[in-house]
């Protein structure tokens, strides 16, 4: 549908399935531009789908066991895949080959549960292992290191806290901090540059932390825990620690601004995702009999908005489009459902005075509506239009708004300057190479 015909004042959350991608996927992630979808599969491969053509354009085949997570660099050039085969592979989509060229392979000593790029530099990777250990791997020449994030224990801590394991880990949208959820219901906050723990947040009654999610704007932060409740918090600000100096750890108990659960079936949640503006929160139900997505209106005091029904294939993952009102939900049969918000066409966009009639009406002609115009004026107007320069080579640039995504920061910030040192080649001007294949070739 022509974008100029869409009404911007309609409902801003998805309501219907637009298409289904049969990909054998375990989960799917939109890229920052929203044009592509990366689908991780249980056979050790990942498929890159083009949403315009609804076809697979790249296969990332390099693992021998199931892919556990997929992440995109900030301008979509690099794709990260982690797997149960203990490896994290970084792929370069700018390479004119399929499968794409491997930029780096990071080997660990245990299966990798999840891995993510730093929001500002794809050479910095956060990985969580199945043994409950989190690592920040820096592959830059001047900063090359592999540092384990260790919880700082005080003298009053008992052995139970010391035995808690890390169950989920994420960078915040700015990249300044790493948030780690533990099996005891705590959220640990580490500085990305110094790897020092700056805060420990206790969440009463949460239990085992299953996943963390951040809104791209603001300080909204959501947790999914084993007590079948999604909680939203407003994060405090954290001081930047000094290397080599003792830093006081912020010990607080976070009080959620909203709690979300299923009051009827009392099921748990597989995944959750914020809308691009942070005004909506979607939760994927773990109901074994249906494909349910619950959406809450955060801007309206967290009121329940709607429940989307995707059929009888149970849901296992969801992800919100980074720029539009669209969702990608994955079924247990491997299909990726793309949800959208159907909008009525605004034919008035073609002409300011156009009005769409619901039924036939008698038209009253204006006094000078069909009068013959001066041919000299018409010829002059046509000549002026022909003299205008027409851009036939350019097009619509899919530039990612990093300020909208929470990546932009204040100049002089020590943490951000550290991340921007030795930048990667993930430029906004890069373009995906078109690979020509014979008719007999198939992906």
Short mmCIF file of C-alpha atoms in Angstrom, two decimals:
data_model
loop_
_atom_site.label_atom_id
_atom_site.label_comp_id
_atom_site.label_asym_id
_atom_site.label_seq_id
_atom_site.Cartn_x
_atom_site.Cartn_y
_atom_site.Cartn_z
CA UNK A 1 0.00 0.00 0.00
CA UNK A 2 1.22 3.48 -0.81
CA UNK A 3 2.63 5.03 2.38
CA UNK A 4 1.11 8.40 1.48
CA UNK A 5 -2.37 6.90 1.75
CA UNK A 6 -1.94 5.70 5.32
CA UNK A 7 -3.66 7.58 8.10
CA UNK A 8 -1.16 8.36 10.88
CA UNK A 9 -3.95 8.76 13.45
CA UNK A 10 -5.16 5.15 13.40
CA UNK A 11 -4.42 2.42 15.97
CA UNK A 12 -0.66 2.12 16.52
CA UNK A 13 -0.39 -1.55 17.48
CA UNK A 14 -0.64 -4.60 15.18
CA UNK A 15 -4.04 -6.21 14.81
CA UNK A 16 -3.85 -8.81 12.00
CA UNK A 17 -1.46 -11.23 10.31
CA UNK A 18 -0.03 -9.80 7.09
CA UNK A 19 2.03 -12.79 5.94
CA UNK A 20 3.61 -16.02 7.12
CA UNK A 21 7.22 -17.04 6.45
CA UNK A 22 7.69 -20.81 6.47
CA UNK A 23 11.29 -20.96 7.64
CA UNK A 24 11.61 -23.68 10.27
CA UNK A 25 12.64 -20.98 12.74
CA UNK A 26 12.94 -21.04 16.51
CA UNK A 27 12.85 -17.22 16.70
CA UNK A 28 13.06 -14.19 14.41
CA UNK A 29 14.58 -10.72 14.71
CA UNK A 30 13.97 -7.60 12.60
CA UNK A 31 17.05 -5.67 11.48
CA UNK A 32 17.32 -1.97 12.51
CA UNK A 33 15.88 -0.79 9.16
CA UNK A 34 12.95 -3.19 9.35
CA UNK A 35 13.52 -4.48 5.80
CA UNK A 36 14.96 -7.87 6.76
CA UNK A 37 14.23 -10.63 9.25
CA UNK A 38 16.84 -13.05 10.61
CA UNK A 39 15.41 -16.42 11.59
CA UNK A 40 17.45 -18.77 13.77
CA UNK A 41 16.89 -22.48 13.14
CA UNK A 42 17.41 -25.67 15.12
CA UNK A 43 19.61 -27.19 12.38
CA UNK A 44 22.42 -24.70 13.06
CA UNK A 45 21.62 -22.23 10.28
CA UNK A 46 20.05 -18.79 10.12
CA UNK A 47 18.00 -17.44 7.21
CA UNK A 48 17.87 -13.76 6.21
CA UNK A 49 14.47 -12.90 4.77
CA UNK A 50 13.64 -9.88 2.60
CA UNK A 51 10.21 -8.65 3.67
CA UNK A 52 9.59 -6.89 0.32
CA UNK A 53 10.02 -10.04 -1.76
CA UNK A 54 9.25 -12.51 1.07
CA UNK A 55 12.20 -14.62 0.00
CA UNK A 56 15.40 -15.84 1.64
CA UNK A 57 18.34 -13.77 0.40
CA UNK A 58 21.14 -15.22 2.58
CA UNK A 59 21.83 -18.42 4.47
CA UNK A 60 24.21 -18.24 7.44
CA UNK A 61 25.37 -21.85 7.70
CA UNK A 62 28.22 -22.43 10.14
CA UNK A 63 26.96 -24.11 13.29
CA UNK A 64 26.58 -27.83 13.94
CA UNK A 65 23.92 -27.44 16.65
CA UNK A 66 20.84 -25.29 17.16
CA UNK A 67 21.13 -21.51 16.91
CA UNK A 68 20.18 -19.90 20.23
CA UNK A 69 20.20 -16.18 19.37
CA UNK A 70 20.61 -13.75 16.49
CA UNK A 71 21.56 -10.08 16.65
CA UNK A 72 22.08 -7.28 14.10
CA UNK A 73 24.68 -4.53 14.11
CA UNK A 74 23.37 -0.97 14.23
CA UNK A 75 23.32 -0.53 10.40
CA UNK A 76 22.47 -4.16 9.55
CA UNK A 77 25.78 -5.03 7.90
CA UNK A 78 26.85 -7.64 10.44
CA UNK A 79 24.79 -10.53 11.81
CA UNK A 80 25.70 -12.44 14.96
CA UNK A 81 24.61 -16.02 15.58
CA UNK A 82 25.21 -18.01 18.77
CA UNK A 83 24.74 -21.72 19.13
CA UNK A 84 24.78 -24.71 21.43
CA UNK A 85 28.00 -25.78 19.69
CA UNK A 86 29.87 -23.30 21.95
CA UNK A 87 30.50 -20.82 19.12
CA UNK A 88 29.50 -17.26 18.26
CA UNK A 89 29.89 -16.39 14.56
CA UNK A 90 29.80 -12.86 13.09
CA UNK A 91 28.75 -12.68 9.42
CA UNK A 92 29.38 -9.85 6.93
CA UNK A 93 26.34 -9.34 4.69
CA UNK A 94 28.29 -6.92 2.49
CA UNK A 95 30.27 -9.84 1.05
CA UNK A 96 29.00 -10.85 -2.44
CA UNK A 97 28.75 -14.55 -1.58
CA UNK A 98 26.22 -16.86 0.00
CA UNK A 99 26.70 -17.97 2.76
CA UNK A 100 28.14 -14.58 3.81
CA UNK A 101 31.78 -14.22 4.76
CA UNK A 102 32.70 -14.94 8.38
CA UNK A 103 34.27 -11.95 10.08
CA UNK A 104 35.00 -13.62 13.38
CA UNK A 105 34.34 -16.83 15.29
CA UNK A 106 34.39 -16.68 19.09
CA UNK A 107 34.79 -20.01 20.88
CA UNK A 108 33.67 -20.62 24.46
CA UNK A 109 33.90 -23.51 26.89
CA UNK A 110 30.17 -24.19 27.11
CA UNK A 111 27.00 -23.82 25.01
CA UNK A 112 26.08 -20.18 24.36
CA UNK A 113 22.61 -19.21 25.54
CA UNK A 114 22.58 -15.73 24.00
CA UNK A 115 24.90 -13.13 22.49
CA UNK A 116 24.49 -9.47 21.53
CA UNK A 117 26.44 -6.73 19.77
CA UNK A 118 27.34 -3.55 21.62
CA UNK A 119 24.87 -0.90 20.34
CA UNK A 120 27.72 1.35 19.16
CA UNK A 121 30.42 -1.10 18.01
CA UNK A 122 29.97 -4.59 16.59
CA UNK A 123 33.50 -5.54 17.67
CA UNK A 124 32.26 -5.72 21.27
CA UNK A 125 30.09 -8.75 22.04
CA UNK A 126 28.22 -9.81 25.18
CA UNK A 127 27.75 -13.57 25.59
CA UNK A 128 25.92 -15.64 28.21
CA UNK A 129 26.82 -19.31 28.66
CA UNK A 130 24.65 -22.18 29.84
CA UNK A 131 26.89 -22.49 32.90
CA UNK A 132 25.62 -19.13 34.16
CA UNK A 133 28.68 -17.06 33.18
CA UNK A 134 28.57 -13.79 31.23
CA UNK A 135 31.49 -12.47 29.16
CA UNK A 136 32.25 -9.24 27.33
CA UNK A 137 34.50 -10.03 24.36
CA UNK A 138 36.35 -7.08 22.80
CA UNK A 139 38.09 -7.86 19.46
CA UNK A 140 39.57 -4.39 18.87
CA UNK A 141 43.37 -4.33 18.62
CA UNK A 142 43.99 -1.82 21.41
CA UNK A 143 41.30 -3.25 23.70
CA UNK A 144 41.43 -6.97 22.90
CA UNK A 145 40.13 -8.88 25.92
CA UNK A 146 37.66 -11.44 27.18
CA UNK A 147 36.36 -10.39 30.59
CA UNK A 148 33.94 -12.32 32.76
CA UNK A 149 31.33 -10.27 34.59
CA UNK A 150 31.53 -11.25 38.26
CA UNK A 151 29.08 -10.26 40.96
CA UNK A 152 30.69 -8.29 43.77
CA UNK A 153 29.81 -9.89 47.11
CA UNK A 154 29.85 -8.01 50.37
CA UNK A 155 30.86 -9.42 53.72
CA UNK A 156 27.22 -9.79 54.76
CA UNK A 157 26.31 -11.94 51.74
CA UNK A 158 25.57 -15.58 52.50
CA UNK A 159 26.45 -18.62 50.43
CA UNK A 160 23.03 -18.70 48.77
CA UNK A 161 23.65 -15.44 46.91
CA UNK A 162 27.15 -16.58 46.00
CA UNK A 163 25.64 -19.66 44.32
CA UNK A 164 23.16 -17.68 42.20
CA UNK A 165 23.77 -18.06 38.48
CA UNK A 166 23.26 -15.59 35.65
CA UNK A 167 20.24 -16.48 33.53
CA UNK A 168 19.94 -13.55 31.12
CA UNK A 169 22.15 -10.63 30.03
CA UNK A 170 21.60 -7.58 27.82
CA UNK A 171 23.23 -4.29 26.90
CA UNK A 172 21.08 -1.25 27.61
CA UNK A 173 20.17 0.83 24.50
CA UNK A 174 23.01 3.30 25.09
CA UNK A 175 25.62 0.59 25.59
CA UNK A 176 26.90 2.13 28.82
CA UNK A 177 25.78 -0.75 31.01
CA UNK A 178 25.20 -4.49 30.97
CA UNK A 179 22.13 -5.76 32.82
CA UNK A 180 22.24 -9.32 34.11
CA UNK A 181 19.33 -11.27 35.61
CA UNK A 182 20.05 -14.02 38.11
CA UNK A 183 18.32 -17.15 39.37
CA UNK A 184 17.57 -15.47 42.72
CA UNK A 185 15.52 -12.60 41.29
CA UNK A 186 18.26 -9.96 41.29
CA UNK A 187 19.28 -7.63 38.46
CA UNK A 188 23.00 -6.82 38.38
CA UNK A 189 24.25 -3.74 36.55
CA UNK A 190 27.82 -3.61 35.18
CA UNK A 191 29.65 -0.75 33.50
CA UNK A 192 30.53 -1.84 29.96
CA UNK A 193 33.86 0.00 29.89
CA UNK A 194 35.28 -0.99 33.29
CA UNK A 195 33.34 -4.28 33.73
CA UNK A 196 32.72 -3.19 37.35
CA UNK A 197 29.38 -3.88 39.02
CA UNK A 198 27.71 -0.57 39.85
CA UNK A 199 24.31 -1.71 41.13
CA UNK A 200 22.35 -4.67 42.45
CA UNK A 201 18.56 -4.44 42.28
CA UNK A 202 16.35 -6.81 44.21
CA UNK A 203 12.91 -7.61 42.81
CA UNK A 204 10.59 -9.02 45.44
CA UNK A 205 8.86 -12.26 44.50
CA UNK A 206 10.34 -12.43 41.02
CA UNK A 207 12.20 -15.73 41.25
CA UNK A 208 14.29 -16.88 38.32
CA UNK A 209 14.86 -14.16 35.69
CA UNK A 210 13.94 -15.41 32.21
CA UNK A 211 14.50 -12.32 30.04
CA UNK A 212 15.07 -8.56 30.10
CA UNK A 213 13.77 -5.93 27.68
CA UNK A 214 14.46 -2.21 27.23
CA UNK A 215 12.42 0.53 25.61
CA UNK A 216 14.49 2.26 22.92
CA UNK A 217 13.69 5.68 24.35
CA UNK A 218 13.47 6.72 27.96
CA UNK A 219 14.41 4.56 30.96
CA UNK A 220 11.67 1.92 30.80
CA UNK A 221 12.84 -1.58 31.57
CA UNK A 222 10.84 -4.83 31.77
CA UNK A 223 11.59 -8.23 33.31
CA UNK A 224 10.06 -11.64 32.66
CA UNK A 225 10.45 -14.01 35.58
CA UNK A 226 9.41 -17.48 36.65
CA UNK A 227 6.48 -16.21 38.75
CA UNK A 228 4.53 -15.70 35.47
CA UNK A 229 4.58 -11.91 35.78
CA UNK A 230 6.04 -9.22 33.54
CA UNK A 231 7.18 -6.19 35.52
CA UNK A 232 8.06 -2.74 34.22
CA UNK A 233 10.45 -0.40 36.03
CA UNK A 234 11.89 3.08 35.63
CA UNK A 235 15.65 2.76 35.87
CA UNK A 236 17.72 5.13 38.00
CA UNK A 237 20.88 6.82 36.73
CA UNK A 238 24.25 5.25 37.46
CA UNK A 239 27.56 7.08 37.98
CA UNK A 240 30.49 6.20 35.74
CA UNK A 241 33.10 4.31 37.81
CA UNK A 242 36.81 5.10 37.80
CA UNK A 243 39.21 2.30 36.90
CA UNK A 244 41.27 1.23 39.91
CA UNK A 245 39.16 3.11 42.43
CA UNK A 246 36.63 1.62 44.80
CA UNK A 247 33.09 2.26 43.70
CA UNK A 248 30.06 2.14 45.95
CA UNK A 249 27.48 -0.35 44.72
CA UNK A 250 23.92 0.89 44.53
CA UNK A 251 21.82 -1.59 46.52
CA UNK A 252 18.10 -1.00 46.01
CA UNK A 253 14.84 -2.88 45.72
CA UNK A 254 13.11 -1.85 42.52
CA UNK A 255 9.40 -1.20 42.77
CA UNK A 256 7.58 -1.93 39.48
CA UNK A 257 5.39 0.74 37.93
CA UNK A 258 3.24 -1.95 36.28
CA UNK A 259 2.67 -5.69 36.61
CA UNK A 260 1.30 -7.68 33.70
CA UNK A 261 -0.04 -11.23 33.86
CA UNK A 262 -2.76 -13.42 32.40
CA UNK A 263 -5.55 -13.34 35.02
CA UNK A 264 -7.55 -16.13 33.33
CA UNK A 265 -5.22 -18.93 32.28
CA UNK A 266 -2.36 -17.97 34.64
CA UNK A 267 0.23 -19.02 32.05
CA UNK A 268 3.82 -17.82 31.91
CA UNK A 269 5.43 -15.74 29.17
CA UNK A 270 7.86 -16.85 26.49
CA UNK A 271 8.98 -13.37 25.37
CA UNK A 272 8.15 -9.67 25.48
CA UNK A 273 8.96 -6.68 23.29
CA UNK A 274 8.49 -2.89 23.34
CA UNK A 275 7.20 -0.81 20.45
CA UNK A 276 9.68 1.65 18.87
CA UNK A 277 8.33 4.59 20.88
CA UNK A 278 8.02 2.56 24.08
CA UNK A 279 4.28 3.28 24.33
CA UNK A 280 3.19 -0.35 23.84
CA UNK A 281 4.40 -3.61 25.37
CA UNK A 282 3.70 -7.01 23.82
CA UNK A 283 3.89 -10.28 25.73
CA UNK A 284 3.98 -13.70 24.09
CA UNK A 285 1.93 -16.21 26.08
CA UNK A 286 3.32 -19.69 26.81
CA UNK A 287 -0.11 -21.27 26.38
CA UNK A 288 0.53 -24.76 24.90
CA UNK A 289 -2.76 -24.78 22.97
CA UNK A 290 -2.98 -21.33 21.33
CA UNK A 291 -0.89 -18.58 19.76
CA UNK A 292 -1.67 -15.57 21.96
CA UNK A 293 -0.04 -12.13 22.04
CA UNK A 294 -1.15 -9.66 24.71
CA UNK A 295 -0.58 -5.93 24.16
CA UNK A 296 -0.68 -3.26 26.87
CA UNK A 297 -0.87 0.50 26.45
CA UNK A 298 1.98 1.89 28.57
CA UNK A 299 1.02 5.50 27.83
CA UNK A 300 -2.45 4.84 29.28
CA UNK A 301 -1.30 3.61 32.70
CA UNK A 302 -0.53 0.12 31.39
CA UNK A 303 -4.11 -0.67 30.42
CA UNK A 304 -4.74 -3.90 28.54
CA UNK A 305 -5.28 -3.06 24.85
CA UNK A 306 -5.91 -6.29 22.97
CA UNK A 307 -5.07 -9.98 22.59
CA UNK A 308 -3.96 -11.24 19.18
CA UNK A 309 -4.86 -14.79 18.19
CA UNK A 310 -2.45 -16.46 15.77
CA UNK A 311 -4.13 -19.85 15.53
CA UNK A 312 -3.49 -23.20 17.15
CA UNK A 313 0.28 -23.39 16.72
CA UNK A 314 1.72 -22.31 20.10
CA UNK A 315 3.91 -19.21 20.26
CA UNK A 316 7.58 -19.43 21.25
CA UNK A 317 8.94 -15.94 20.49
CA UNK A 318 7.96 -12.38 19.49
CA UNK A 319 9.83 -9.27 18.33
CA UNK A 320 8.50 -5.77 17.56
CA UNK A 321 9.47 -3.97 14.35
CA UNK A 322 12.06 -1.22 15.09
CA UNK A 323 10.23 1.52 13.18
CA UNK A 324 6.64 0.54 12.47
CA UNK A 325 3.56 -1.02 13.99
CA UNK A 326 4.51 -4.59 13.10
CA UNK A 327 5.33 -7.75 15.03
CA UNK A 328 7.11 -10.99 14.22
CA UNK A 329 5.90 -14.00 16.16
CA UNK A 330 7.31 -17.51 15.80
CA UNK A 331 5.29 -20.71 16.15
CA UNK A 332 6.49 -24.04 17.44
CA UNK A 333 6.21 -25.38 13.88
CA UNK A 334 8.80 -22.91 12.62
CA UNK A 335 6.56 -20.37 10.88
CA UNK A 336 7.18 -16.63 11.37
CA UNK A 337 3.96 -14.62 11.43
CA UNK A 338 4.31 -10.95 10.44
CA UNK A 339 1.59 -8.86 12.10
CA UNK A 340 0.60 -5.38 10.96
CA UNK A 341 -2.06 -2.75 11.49
CA UNK A 342 -4.31 -2.47 8.41
CA UNK A 343 -5.04 1.19 7.70
CA UNK A 344 -7.76 2.66 5.49
CA UNK A 345 -6.54 4.43 2.38
CA UNK A 346 -6.68 8.23 2.41
CA UNK A 347 -7.59 9.10 -1.18
CA UNK A 348 -7.65 12.72 -0.15
CA UNK A 349 -3.85 12.57 -0.26
CA UNK A 350 -4.10 12.85 -4.06
CA UNK A 351 -6.14 16.07 -3.94
CA UNK A 352 -6.80 18.36 -1.04
CA UNK A 353 -10.51 18.75 -1.79
CA UNK A 354 -11.20 15.09 -2.52
CA UNK A 355 -13.90 13.45 -0.45
CA UNK A 356 -14.75 9.75 -0.51
CA UNK A 357 -18.48 9.12 -0.77
CA UNK A 358 -20.16 6.15 0.88
CA UNK A 359 -23.00 6.20 -1.66
CA UNK A 360 -23.86 7.83 -4.98
CA UNK A 361 -24.65 11.55 -4.76
CA UNK A 362 -25.73 14.13 -7.30
CA UNK A 363 -22.73 16.27 -8.33
CA UNK A 364 -23.22 20.01 -8.75
CA UNK A 365 -20.86 21.55 -11.25
CA UNK A 366 -19.11 24.76 -10.29
CA UNK A 367 -19.57 27.89 -12.35
CA UNK A 368 -16.05 27.94 -13.87
CA UNK A 369 -14.99 24.38 -13.11
CA UNK A 370 -14.74 23.13 -16.70
CA UNK A 371 -13.93 26.38 -18.49
CA UNK A 372 -11.25 26.16 -21.21
CA UNK A 373 -7.94 27.57 -19.99
CA UNK A 374 -5.56 29.72 -21.95
CA UNK A 375 -3.42 27.44 -24.19
CA UNK A 376 -0.40 29.73 -23.86
CA UNK A 377 -0.44 29.44 -20.06
CA UNK A 378 -0.82 25.64 -20.28
CA UNK A 379 2.18 25.37 -22.64
CA UNK A 380 4.31 27.57 -20.37
CA UNK A 381 3.38 25.55 -17.29
CA UNK A 382 4.22 22.27 -19.08
CA UNK A 383 7.58 23.65 -20.23
CA UNK A 384 8.52 24.63 -16.68
CA UNK A 385 7.69 21.16 -15.42
CA UNK A 386 9.82 19.56 -18.13
CA UNK A 387 12.81 21.72 -17.20
CA UNK A 388 12.84 20.42 -13.62
CA UNK A 389 15.67 18.00 -12.79
CA UNK A 390 14.48 14.46 -12.08
CA UNK A 391 16.49 12.11 -9.87
CA UNK A 392 16.34 8.69 -11.56
CA UNK A 393 19.35 7.16 -9.78
CA UNK A 394 18.61 7.98 -6.17
CA UNK A 395 16.00 6.45 -3.95
CA UNK A 396 14.62 6.35 -0.48
CA UNK A 397 17.45 5.93 2.00
CA UNK A 398 16.75 3.60 4.90
CA UNK A 399 18.79 5.52 7.43
CA UNK A 400 18.56 4.26 10.99
CA UNK A 401 17.74 6.96 13.53
CA UNK A 402 20.25 6.08 16.26
CA UNK A 403 18.93 8.84 18.52
CA UNK A 404 15.51 7.17 18.36
CA UNK A 405 17.12 3.82 19.14
CA UNK A 406 18.87 5.18 22.21
CA UNK A 407 22.37 4.89 20.69
CA UNK A 408 23.19 8.59 20.35
CA UNK A 409 24.84 10.22 23.34
CA UNK A 410 26.38 13.40 24.67
CA UNK A 411 29.85 14.31 23.38
CA UNK A 412 32.56 13.92 25.99
CA UNK A 413 30.98 10.87 27.62
CA UNK A 414 33.87 8.63 28.63
CA UNK A 415 31.90 5.40 28.25
CA UNK A 416 30.70 6.27 24.76
CA UNK A 417 34.14 7.47 23.66
CA UNK A 418 35.53 4.10 24.74
CA UNK A 419 32.93 2.29 22.62
CA UNK A 420 33.57 4.53 19.60
CA UNK A 421 37.34 3.94 19.70
CA UNK A 422 38.42 1.79 16.73
CA UNK A 423 35.00 1.80 15.05
CA UNK A 424 33.84 -1.04 12.84
CA UNK A 425 32.99 -0.88 9.12
CA UNK A 426 29.25 -0.83 9.70
CA UNK A 427 28.58 2.38 7.77
CA UNK A 428 25.15 3.67 6.89
CA UNK A 429 26.09 3.85 3.18
CA UNK A 430 26.70 0.11 2.74
CA UNK A 431 24.37 -1.84 0.45
CA UNK A 432 23.50 -5.52 0.28
CA UNK A 433 25.00 -7.14 -2.82
CA UNK A 434 22.60 -8.75 -5.27
CA UNK A 435 23.54 -12.36 -5.99
CA UNK A 436 22.38 -13.76 -9.34
CA UNK A 437 21.57 -17.49 -9.33
CA UNK A 438 20.56 -19.90 -12.06
CA UNK A 439 17.04 -21.21 -12.27
CA UNK A 440 18.20 -24.66 -11.22
CA UNK A 441 19.81 -23.29 -8.04
CA UNK A 442 17.68 -23.21 -4.91
CA UNK A 443 18.30 -22.04 -1.41
#
